Each structure stands twice: as C-alpha cells, then as structure tokens.
CSV table of N, CA, C and O in Angstrom, one decimal:
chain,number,residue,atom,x,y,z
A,105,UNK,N,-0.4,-1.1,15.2
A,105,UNK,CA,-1.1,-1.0,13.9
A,105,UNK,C,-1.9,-2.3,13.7
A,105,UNK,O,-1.2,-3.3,14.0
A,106,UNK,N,-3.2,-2.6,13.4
A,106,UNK,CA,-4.1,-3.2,13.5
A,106,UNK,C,-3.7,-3.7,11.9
A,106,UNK,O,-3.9,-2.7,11.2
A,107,UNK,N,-3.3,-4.9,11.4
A,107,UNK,CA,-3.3,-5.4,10.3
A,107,UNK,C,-4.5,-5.7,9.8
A,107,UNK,O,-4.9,-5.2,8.7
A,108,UNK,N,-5.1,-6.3,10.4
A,108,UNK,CA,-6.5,-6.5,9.4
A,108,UNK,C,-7.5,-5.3,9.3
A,108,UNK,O,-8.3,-5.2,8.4
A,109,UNK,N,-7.5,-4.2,10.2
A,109,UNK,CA,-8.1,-2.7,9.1
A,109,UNK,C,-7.7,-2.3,8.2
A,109,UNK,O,-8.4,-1.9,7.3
A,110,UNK,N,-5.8,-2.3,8.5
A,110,UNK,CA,-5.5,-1.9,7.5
A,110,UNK,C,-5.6,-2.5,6.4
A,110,UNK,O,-5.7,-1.7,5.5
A,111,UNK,N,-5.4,-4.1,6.0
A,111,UNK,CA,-5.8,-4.4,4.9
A,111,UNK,C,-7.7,-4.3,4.4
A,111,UNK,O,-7.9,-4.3,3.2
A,112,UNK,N,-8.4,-4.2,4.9
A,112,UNK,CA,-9.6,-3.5,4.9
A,112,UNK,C,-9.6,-2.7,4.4
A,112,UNK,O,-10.3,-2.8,3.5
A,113,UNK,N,-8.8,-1.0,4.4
A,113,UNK,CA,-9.1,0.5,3.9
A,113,UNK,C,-10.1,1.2,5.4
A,113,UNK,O,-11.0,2.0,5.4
A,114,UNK,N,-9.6,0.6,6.3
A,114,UNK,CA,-10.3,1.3,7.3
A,114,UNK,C,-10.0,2.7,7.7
A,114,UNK,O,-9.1,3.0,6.9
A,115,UNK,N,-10.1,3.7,8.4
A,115,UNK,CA,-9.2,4.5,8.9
A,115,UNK,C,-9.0,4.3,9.9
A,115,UNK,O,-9.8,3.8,10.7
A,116,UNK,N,-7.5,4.7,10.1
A,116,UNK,CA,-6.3,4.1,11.3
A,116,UNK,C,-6.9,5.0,12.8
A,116,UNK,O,-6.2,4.9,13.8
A,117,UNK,N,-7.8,5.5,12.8
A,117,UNK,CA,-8.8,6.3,13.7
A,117,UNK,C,-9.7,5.4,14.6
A,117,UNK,O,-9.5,5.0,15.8
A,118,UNK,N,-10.8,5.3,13.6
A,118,UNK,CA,-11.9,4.8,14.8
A,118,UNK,C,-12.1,3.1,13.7
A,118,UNK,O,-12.7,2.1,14.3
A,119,UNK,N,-11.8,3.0,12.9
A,119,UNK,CA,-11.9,1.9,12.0
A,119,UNK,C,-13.0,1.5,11.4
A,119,UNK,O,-13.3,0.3,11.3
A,120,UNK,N,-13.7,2.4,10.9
A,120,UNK,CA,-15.3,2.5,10.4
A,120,UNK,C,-15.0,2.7,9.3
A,120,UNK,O,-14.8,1.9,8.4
A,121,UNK,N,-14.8,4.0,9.1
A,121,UNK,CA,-14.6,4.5,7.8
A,121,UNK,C,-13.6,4.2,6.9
A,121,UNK,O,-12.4,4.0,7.2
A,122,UNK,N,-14.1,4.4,5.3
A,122,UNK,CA,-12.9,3.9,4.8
A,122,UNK,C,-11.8,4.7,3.8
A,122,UNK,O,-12.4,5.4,3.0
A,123,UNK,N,-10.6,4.7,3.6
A,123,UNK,CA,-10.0,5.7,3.4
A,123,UNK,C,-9.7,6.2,1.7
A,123,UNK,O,-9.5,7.4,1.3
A,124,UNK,N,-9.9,5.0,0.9
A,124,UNK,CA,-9.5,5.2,-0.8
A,124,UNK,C,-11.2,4.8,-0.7
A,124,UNK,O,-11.6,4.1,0.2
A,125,UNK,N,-12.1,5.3,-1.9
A,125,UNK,CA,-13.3,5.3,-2.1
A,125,UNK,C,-13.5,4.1,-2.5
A,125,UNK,O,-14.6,3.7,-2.3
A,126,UNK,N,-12.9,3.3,-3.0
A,126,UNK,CA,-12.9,1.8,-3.0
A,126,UNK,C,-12.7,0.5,-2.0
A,126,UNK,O,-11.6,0.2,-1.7
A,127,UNK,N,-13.5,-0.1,-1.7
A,127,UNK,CA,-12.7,-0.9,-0.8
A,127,UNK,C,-12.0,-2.2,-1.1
A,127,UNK,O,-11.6,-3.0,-0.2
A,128,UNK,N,-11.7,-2.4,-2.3
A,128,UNK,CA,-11.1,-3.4,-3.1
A,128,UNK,C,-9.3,-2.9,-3.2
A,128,UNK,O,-8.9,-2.1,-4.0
A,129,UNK,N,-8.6,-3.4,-2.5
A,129,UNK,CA,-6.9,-3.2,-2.8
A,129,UNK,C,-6.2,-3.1,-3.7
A,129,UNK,O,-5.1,-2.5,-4.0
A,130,UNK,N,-7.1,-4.0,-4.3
A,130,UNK,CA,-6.7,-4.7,-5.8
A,130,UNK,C,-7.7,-4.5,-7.0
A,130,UNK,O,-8.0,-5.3,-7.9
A,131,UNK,N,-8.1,-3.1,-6.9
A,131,UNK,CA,-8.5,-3.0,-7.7
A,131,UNK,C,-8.2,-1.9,-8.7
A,131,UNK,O,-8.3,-0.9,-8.0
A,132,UNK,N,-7.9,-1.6,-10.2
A,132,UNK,CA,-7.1,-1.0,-11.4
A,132,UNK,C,-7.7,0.0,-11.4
A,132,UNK,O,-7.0,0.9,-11.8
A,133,UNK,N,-9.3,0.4,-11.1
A,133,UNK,CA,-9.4,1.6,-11.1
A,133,UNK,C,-8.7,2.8,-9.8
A,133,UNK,O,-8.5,2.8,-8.5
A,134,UNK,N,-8.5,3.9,-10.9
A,134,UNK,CA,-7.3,4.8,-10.1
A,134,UNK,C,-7.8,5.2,-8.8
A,134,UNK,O,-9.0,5.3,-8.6
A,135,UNK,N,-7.0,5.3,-8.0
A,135,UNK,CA,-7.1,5.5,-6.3
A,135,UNK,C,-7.7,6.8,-5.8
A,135,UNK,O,-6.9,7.8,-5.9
A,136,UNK,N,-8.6,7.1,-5.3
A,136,UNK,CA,-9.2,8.1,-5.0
A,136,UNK,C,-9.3,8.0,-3.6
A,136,UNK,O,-10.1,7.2,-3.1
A,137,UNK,N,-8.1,8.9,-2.9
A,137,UNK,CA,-8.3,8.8,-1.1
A,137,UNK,C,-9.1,9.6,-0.8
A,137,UNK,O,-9.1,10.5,-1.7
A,138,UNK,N,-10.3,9.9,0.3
A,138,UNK,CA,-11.6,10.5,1.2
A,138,UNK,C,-10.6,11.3,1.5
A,138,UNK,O,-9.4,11.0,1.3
A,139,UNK,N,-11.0,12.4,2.0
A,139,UNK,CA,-10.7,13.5,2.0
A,139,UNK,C,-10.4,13.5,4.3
A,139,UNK,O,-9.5,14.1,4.9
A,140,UNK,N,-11.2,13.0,4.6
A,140,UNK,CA,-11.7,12.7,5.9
A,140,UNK,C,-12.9,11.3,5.9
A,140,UNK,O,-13.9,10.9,5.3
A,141,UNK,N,-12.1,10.9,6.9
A,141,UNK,CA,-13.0,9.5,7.4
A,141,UNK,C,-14.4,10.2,7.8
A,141,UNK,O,-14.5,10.9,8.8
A,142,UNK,N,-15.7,9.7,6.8
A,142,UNK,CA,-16.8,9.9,7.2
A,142,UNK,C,-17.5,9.6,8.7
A,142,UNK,O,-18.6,10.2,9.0
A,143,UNK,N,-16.8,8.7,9.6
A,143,UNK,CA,-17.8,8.9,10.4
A,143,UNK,C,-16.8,9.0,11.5
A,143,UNK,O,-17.2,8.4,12.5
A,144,UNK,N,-15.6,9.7,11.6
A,144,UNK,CA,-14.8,10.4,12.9
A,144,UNK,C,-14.3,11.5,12.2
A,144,UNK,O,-14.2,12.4,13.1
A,145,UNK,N,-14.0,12.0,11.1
A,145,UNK,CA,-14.0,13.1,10.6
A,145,UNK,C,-12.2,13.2,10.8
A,145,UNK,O,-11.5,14.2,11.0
A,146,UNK,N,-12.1,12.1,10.7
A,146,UNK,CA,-10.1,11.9,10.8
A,146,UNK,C,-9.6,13.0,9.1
A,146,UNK,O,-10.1,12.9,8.0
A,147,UNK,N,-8.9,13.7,9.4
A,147,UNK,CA,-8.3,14.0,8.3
A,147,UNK,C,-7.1,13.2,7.6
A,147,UNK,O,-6.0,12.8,8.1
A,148,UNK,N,-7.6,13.0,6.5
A,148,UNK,CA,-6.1,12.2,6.0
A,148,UNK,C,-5.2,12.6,5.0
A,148,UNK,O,-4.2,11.9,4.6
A,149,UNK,N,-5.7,14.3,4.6
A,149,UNK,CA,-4.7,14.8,4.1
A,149,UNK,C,-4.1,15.8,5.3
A,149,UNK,O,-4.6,16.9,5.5
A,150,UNK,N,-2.9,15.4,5.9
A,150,UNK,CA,-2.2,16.0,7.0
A,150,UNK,C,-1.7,17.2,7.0
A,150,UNK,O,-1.8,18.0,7.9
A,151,UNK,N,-0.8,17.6,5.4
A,151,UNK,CA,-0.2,18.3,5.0
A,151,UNK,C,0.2,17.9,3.9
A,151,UNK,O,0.3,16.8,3.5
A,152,UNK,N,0.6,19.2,3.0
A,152,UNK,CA,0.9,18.9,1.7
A,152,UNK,C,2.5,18.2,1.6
A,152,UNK,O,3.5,18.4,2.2
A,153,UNK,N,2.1,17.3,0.5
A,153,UNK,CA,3.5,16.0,0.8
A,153,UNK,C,3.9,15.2,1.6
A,153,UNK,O,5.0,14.7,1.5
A,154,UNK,N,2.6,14.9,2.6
A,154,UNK,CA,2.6,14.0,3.4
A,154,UNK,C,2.9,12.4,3.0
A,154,UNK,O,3.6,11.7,3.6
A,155,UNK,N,2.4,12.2,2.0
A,155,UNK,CA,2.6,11.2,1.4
A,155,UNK,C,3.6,10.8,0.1
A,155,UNK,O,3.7,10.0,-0.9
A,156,UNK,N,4.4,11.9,0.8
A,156,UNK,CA,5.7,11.3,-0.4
A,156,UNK,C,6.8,10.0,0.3
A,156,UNK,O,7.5,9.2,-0.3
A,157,UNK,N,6.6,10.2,2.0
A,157,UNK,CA,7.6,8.9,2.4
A,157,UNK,C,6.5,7.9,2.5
A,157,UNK,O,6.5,7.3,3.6
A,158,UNK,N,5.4,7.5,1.4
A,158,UNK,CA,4.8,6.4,1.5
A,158,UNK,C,5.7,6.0,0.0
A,158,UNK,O,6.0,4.8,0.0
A,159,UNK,N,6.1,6.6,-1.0
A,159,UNK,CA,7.6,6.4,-1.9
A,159,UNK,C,8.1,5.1,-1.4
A,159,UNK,O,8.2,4.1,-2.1
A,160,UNK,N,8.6,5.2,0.2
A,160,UNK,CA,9.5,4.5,0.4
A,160,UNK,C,9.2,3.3,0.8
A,160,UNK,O,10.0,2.4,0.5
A,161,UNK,N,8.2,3.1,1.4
A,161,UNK,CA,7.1,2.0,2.2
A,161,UNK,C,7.0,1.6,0.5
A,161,UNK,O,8.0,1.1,0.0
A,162,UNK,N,6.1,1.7,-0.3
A,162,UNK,CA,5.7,1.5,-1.7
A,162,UNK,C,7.5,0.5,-2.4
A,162,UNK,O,7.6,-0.7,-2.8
A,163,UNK,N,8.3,1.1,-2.4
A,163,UNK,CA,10.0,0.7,-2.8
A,163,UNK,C,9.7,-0.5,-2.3
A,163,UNK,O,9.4,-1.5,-3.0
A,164,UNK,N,9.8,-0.6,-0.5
A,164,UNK,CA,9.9,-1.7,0.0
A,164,UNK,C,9.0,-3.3,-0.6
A,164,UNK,O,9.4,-4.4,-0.8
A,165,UNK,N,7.7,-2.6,-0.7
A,165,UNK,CA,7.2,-3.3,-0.6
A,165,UNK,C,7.4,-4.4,-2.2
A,165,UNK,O,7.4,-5.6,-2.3
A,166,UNK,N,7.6,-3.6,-3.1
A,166,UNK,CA,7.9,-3.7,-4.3
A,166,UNK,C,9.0,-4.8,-4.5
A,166,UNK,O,9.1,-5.7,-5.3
A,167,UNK,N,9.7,-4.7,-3.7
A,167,UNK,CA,11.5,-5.6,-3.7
A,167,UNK,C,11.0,-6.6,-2.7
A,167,UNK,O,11.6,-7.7,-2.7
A,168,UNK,N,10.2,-6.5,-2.0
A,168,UNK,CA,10.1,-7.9,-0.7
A,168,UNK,C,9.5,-8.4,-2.1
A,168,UNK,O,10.4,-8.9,-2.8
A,169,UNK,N,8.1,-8.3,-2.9
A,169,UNK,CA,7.5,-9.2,-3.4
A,169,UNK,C,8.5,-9.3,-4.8
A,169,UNK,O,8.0,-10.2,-5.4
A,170,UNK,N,9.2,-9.1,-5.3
A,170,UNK,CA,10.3,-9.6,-6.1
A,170,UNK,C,11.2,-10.4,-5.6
A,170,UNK,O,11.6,-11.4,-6.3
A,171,UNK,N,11.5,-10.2,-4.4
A,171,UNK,CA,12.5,-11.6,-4.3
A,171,UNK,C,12.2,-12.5,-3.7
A,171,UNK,O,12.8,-13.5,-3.6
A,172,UNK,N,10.8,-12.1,-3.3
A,172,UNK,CA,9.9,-13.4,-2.9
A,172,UNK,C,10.2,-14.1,-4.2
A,172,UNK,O,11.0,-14.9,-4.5
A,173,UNK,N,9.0,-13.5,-5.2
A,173,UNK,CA,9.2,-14.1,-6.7
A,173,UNK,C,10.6,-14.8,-7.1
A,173,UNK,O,10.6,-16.0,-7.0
A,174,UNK,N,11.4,-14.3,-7.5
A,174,UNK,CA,12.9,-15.1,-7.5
A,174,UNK,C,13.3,-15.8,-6.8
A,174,UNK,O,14.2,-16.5,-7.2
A,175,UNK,N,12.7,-15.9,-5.6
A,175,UNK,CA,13.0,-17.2,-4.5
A,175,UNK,C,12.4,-18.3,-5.1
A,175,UNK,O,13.0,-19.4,-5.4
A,176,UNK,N,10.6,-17.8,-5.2
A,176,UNK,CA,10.0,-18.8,-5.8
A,176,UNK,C,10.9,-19.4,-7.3
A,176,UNK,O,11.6,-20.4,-7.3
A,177,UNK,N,10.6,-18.8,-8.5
A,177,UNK,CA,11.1,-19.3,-9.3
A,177,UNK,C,12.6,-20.4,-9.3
A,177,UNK,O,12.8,-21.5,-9.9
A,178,UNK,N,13.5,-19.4,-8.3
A,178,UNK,CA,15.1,-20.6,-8.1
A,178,UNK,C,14.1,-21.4,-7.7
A,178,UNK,O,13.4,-21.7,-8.7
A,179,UNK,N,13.8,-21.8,-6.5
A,179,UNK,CA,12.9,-22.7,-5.8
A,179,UNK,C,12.3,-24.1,-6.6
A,179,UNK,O,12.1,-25.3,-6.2
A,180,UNK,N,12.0,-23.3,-8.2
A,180,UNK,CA,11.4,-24.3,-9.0
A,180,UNK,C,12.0,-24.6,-10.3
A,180,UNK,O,11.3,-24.9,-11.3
A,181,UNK,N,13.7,-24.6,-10.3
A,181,UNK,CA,14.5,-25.2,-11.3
A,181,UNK,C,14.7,-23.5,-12.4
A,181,UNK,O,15.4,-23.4,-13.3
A,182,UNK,N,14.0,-22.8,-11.9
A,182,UNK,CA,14.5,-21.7,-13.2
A,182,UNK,C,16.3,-21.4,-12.8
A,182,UNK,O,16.6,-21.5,-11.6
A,183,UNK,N,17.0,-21.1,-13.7
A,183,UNK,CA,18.1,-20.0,-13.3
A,183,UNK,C,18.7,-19.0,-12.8
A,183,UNK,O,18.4,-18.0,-13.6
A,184,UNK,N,19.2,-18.7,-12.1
A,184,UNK,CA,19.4,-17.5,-11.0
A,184,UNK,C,18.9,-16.4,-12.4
A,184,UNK,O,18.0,-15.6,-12.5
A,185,UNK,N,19.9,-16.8,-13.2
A,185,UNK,CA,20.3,-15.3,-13.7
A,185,UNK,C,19.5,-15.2,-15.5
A,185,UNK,O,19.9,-14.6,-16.5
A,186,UNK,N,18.3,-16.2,-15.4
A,186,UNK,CA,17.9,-16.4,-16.6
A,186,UNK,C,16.8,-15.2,-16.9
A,186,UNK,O,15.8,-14.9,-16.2
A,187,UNK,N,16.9,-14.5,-18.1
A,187,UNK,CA,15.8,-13.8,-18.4
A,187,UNK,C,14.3,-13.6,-17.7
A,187,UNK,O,13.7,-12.7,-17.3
A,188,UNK,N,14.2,-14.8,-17.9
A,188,UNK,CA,12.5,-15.3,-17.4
A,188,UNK,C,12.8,-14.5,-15.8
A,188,UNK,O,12.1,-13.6,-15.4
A,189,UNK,N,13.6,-14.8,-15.1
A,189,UNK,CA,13.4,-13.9,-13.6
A,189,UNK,C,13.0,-12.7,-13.6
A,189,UNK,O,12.0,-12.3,-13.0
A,190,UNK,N,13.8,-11.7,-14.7
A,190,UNK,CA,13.6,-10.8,-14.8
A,190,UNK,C,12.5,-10.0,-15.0
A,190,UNK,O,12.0,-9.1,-14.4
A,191,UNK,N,12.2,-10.8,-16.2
A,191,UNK,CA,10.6,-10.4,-17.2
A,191,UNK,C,9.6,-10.7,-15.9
A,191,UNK,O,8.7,-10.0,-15.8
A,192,UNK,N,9.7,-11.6,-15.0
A,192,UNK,CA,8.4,-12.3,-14.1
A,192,UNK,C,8.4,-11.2,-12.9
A,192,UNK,O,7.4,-10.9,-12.4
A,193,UNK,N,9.6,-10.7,-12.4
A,193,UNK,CA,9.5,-9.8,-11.4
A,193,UNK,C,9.0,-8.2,-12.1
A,193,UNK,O,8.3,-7.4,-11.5
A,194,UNK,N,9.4,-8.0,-13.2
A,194,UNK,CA,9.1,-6.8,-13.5
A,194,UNK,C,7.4,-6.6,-13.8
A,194,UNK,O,6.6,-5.7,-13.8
A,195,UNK,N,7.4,-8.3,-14.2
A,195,UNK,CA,5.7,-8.2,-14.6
A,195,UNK,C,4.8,-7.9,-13.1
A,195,UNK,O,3.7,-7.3,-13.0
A,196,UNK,N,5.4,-8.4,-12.3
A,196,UNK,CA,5.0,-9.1,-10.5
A,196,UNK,C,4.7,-7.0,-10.8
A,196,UNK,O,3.7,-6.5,-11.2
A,197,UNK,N,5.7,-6.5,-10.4
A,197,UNK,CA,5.6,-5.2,-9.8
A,197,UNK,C,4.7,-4.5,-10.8
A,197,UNK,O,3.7,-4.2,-10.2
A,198,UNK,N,4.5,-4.2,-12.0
A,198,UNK,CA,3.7,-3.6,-13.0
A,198,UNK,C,2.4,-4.0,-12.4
A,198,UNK,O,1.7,-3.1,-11.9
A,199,UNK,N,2.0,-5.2,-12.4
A,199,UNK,CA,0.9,-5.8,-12.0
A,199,UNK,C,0.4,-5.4,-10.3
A,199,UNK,O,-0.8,-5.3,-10.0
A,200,UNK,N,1.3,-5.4,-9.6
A,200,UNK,CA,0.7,-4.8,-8.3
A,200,UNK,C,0.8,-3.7,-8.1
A,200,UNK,O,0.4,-3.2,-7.0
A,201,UNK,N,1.5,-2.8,-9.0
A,201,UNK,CA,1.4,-1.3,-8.7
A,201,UNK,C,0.0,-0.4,-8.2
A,201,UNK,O,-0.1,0.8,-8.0
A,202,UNK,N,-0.7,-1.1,-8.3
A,202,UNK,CA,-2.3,-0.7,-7.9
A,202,UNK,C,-2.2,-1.3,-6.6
A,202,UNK,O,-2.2,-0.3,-5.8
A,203,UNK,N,-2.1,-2.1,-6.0
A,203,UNK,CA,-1.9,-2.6,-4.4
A,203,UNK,C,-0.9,-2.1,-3.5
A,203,UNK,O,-1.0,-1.8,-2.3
A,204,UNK,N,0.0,-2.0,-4.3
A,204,UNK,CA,1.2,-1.5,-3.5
A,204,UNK,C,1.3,0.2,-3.1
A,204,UNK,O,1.9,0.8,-2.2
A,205,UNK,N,0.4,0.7,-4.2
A,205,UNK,CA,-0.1,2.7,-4.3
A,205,UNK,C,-0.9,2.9,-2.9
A,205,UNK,O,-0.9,3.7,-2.0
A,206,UNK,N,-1.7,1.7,-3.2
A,206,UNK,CA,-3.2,2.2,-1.7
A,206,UNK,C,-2.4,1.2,-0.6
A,206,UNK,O,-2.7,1.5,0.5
A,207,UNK,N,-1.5,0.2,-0.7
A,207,UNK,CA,-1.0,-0.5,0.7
A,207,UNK,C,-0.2,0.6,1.4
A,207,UNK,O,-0.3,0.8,2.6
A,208,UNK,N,0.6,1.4,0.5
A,208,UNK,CA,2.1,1.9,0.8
A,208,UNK,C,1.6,3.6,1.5
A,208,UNK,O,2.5,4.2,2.1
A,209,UNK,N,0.2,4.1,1.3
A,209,UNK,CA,-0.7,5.3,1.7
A,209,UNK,C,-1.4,4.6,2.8
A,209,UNK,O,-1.4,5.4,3.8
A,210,UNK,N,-1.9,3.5,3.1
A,210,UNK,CA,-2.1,3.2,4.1
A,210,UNK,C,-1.5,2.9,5.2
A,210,UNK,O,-1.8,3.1,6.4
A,211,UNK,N,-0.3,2.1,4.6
A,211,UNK,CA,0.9,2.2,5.9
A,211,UNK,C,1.4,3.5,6.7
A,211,UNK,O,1.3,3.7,7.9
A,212,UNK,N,1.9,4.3,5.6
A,212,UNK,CA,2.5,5.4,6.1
A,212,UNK,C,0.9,6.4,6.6
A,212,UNK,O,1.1,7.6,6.7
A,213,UNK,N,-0.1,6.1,6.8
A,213,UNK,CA,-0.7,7.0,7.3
A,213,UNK,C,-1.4,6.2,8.8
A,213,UNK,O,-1.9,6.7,9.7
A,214,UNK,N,-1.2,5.2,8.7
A,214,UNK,CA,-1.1,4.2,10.2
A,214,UNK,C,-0.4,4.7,10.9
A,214,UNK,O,-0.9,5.1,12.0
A,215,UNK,N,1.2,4.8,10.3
A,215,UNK,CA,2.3,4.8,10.9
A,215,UNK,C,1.9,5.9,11.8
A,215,UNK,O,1.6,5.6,13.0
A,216,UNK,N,1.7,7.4,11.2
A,216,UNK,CA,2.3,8.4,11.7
A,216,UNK,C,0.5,9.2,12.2
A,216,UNK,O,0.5,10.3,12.8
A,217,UNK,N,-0.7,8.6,11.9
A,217,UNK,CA,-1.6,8.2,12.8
A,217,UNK,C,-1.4,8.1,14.1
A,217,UNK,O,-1.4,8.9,15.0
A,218,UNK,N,-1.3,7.2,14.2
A,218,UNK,CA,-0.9,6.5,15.7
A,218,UNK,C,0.1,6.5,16.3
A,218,UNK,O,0.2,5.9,17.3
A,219,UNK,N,1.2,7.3,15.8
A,219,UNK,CA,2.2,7.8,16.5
A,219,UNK,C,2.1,9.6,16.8
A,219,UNK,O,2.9,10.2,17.6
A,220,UNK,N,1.1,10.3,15.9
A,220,UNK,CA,1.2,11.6,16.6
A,220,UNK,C,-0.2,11.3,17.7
A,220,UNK,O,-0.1,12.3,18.3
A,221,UNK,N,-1.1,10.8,18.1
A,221,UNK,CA,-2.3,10.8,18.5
A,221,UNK,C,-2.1,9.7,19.7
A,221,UNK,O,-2.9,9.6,20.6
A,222,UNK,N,-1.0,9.0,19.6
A,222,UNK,CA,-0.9,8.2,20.9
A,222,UNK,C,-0.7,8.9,22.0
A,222,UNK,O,-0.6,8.4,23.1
C-alpha cells in the first residue's frame, strides 16, 4: 500500500485518479466518492456493503488518535481521570470525523484493491 497516494485520494489502481471528488482529507464538506477512477476506469463501488468493514478501520483509527491525545495531555500535567481528557478526546474524534470517513474508505479499498488484483 503506497502511503503517500493514499493520503493524496489517489486510486489504489494506477494513482492518477482521485477517489472522493475532493482532494482535501480534511475537508467538512460531505464526502462524495467517484463512482470509477477517471483515467483507469477502476471501480470503486465493488459491491453493495463493501464499505461497511471500513466501520472498523474508521473505530481504529478513532481510538489510536484518542489515546494519542490522553497520552499527550498525561504527558503535560492534566489528570488521568480528569474531565478535561474526556471532553478533549471526544472533541478530537467529533472534529476528525470528516478525515477519518474518507481515511477509513480509502484504507479498506487499498486493502482489498491490491489484494484481489495482485
């Protein structure tokens, strides 16, 4: 899996084309994936429900960057168990739920890209 396409929105194909009509990761307007990579003509809707075990990839990703966060904060005198962790991780995930929707679709369509086509 080629990390820097995939943080790009490339498709996991020929790497030209790009897969959410946005090429911004991080950006709040809602996610619209291409139907097919414009210039290899990759399909990227595989099958219906394909993208429900990006669910899981999306979870992960969600809890690595929370306990990053709580690392960070112990790290800098806050309280294991003080409110403030709480409210700051829950804000963390609210706040990247737009990154983590198009990371967590791009992973799982990497994944299983380049493992049926290898």
């Amino acid at each position: 899996m080629s990390l820097i396409h995939l943080t790009q929105n490339k498709c996991p194909k020929c790497h030209q084309g790009q897969v959410f009509n946005t090429t911004n990761l991080f950006s709040f307007r809602p996610a619209k994936m291409q139907e097919e990579c414009s210039h290899c003509r990759q399909n990227f809707s595989k099958e219906p429900g394909f993208y429900w075990g990006a669910m899981y990839v999306s979870y992960g990703l969600a809890t690595l960057e929370m306990a990053l966060a709580y690392v960070l904060l112990i790290s800098i005198g806050i309280d294991a168990f003080d409110f403030l962790n709480l409210a700051v991780c829950i804000a963390l995930v609210l706040v990247l739920f737009p990154f983590n929707f198009r990371m967590a679709r791009l992973i799982w369509l990497y994944l299983f890209t380049n493992l049926i086509e290898s």
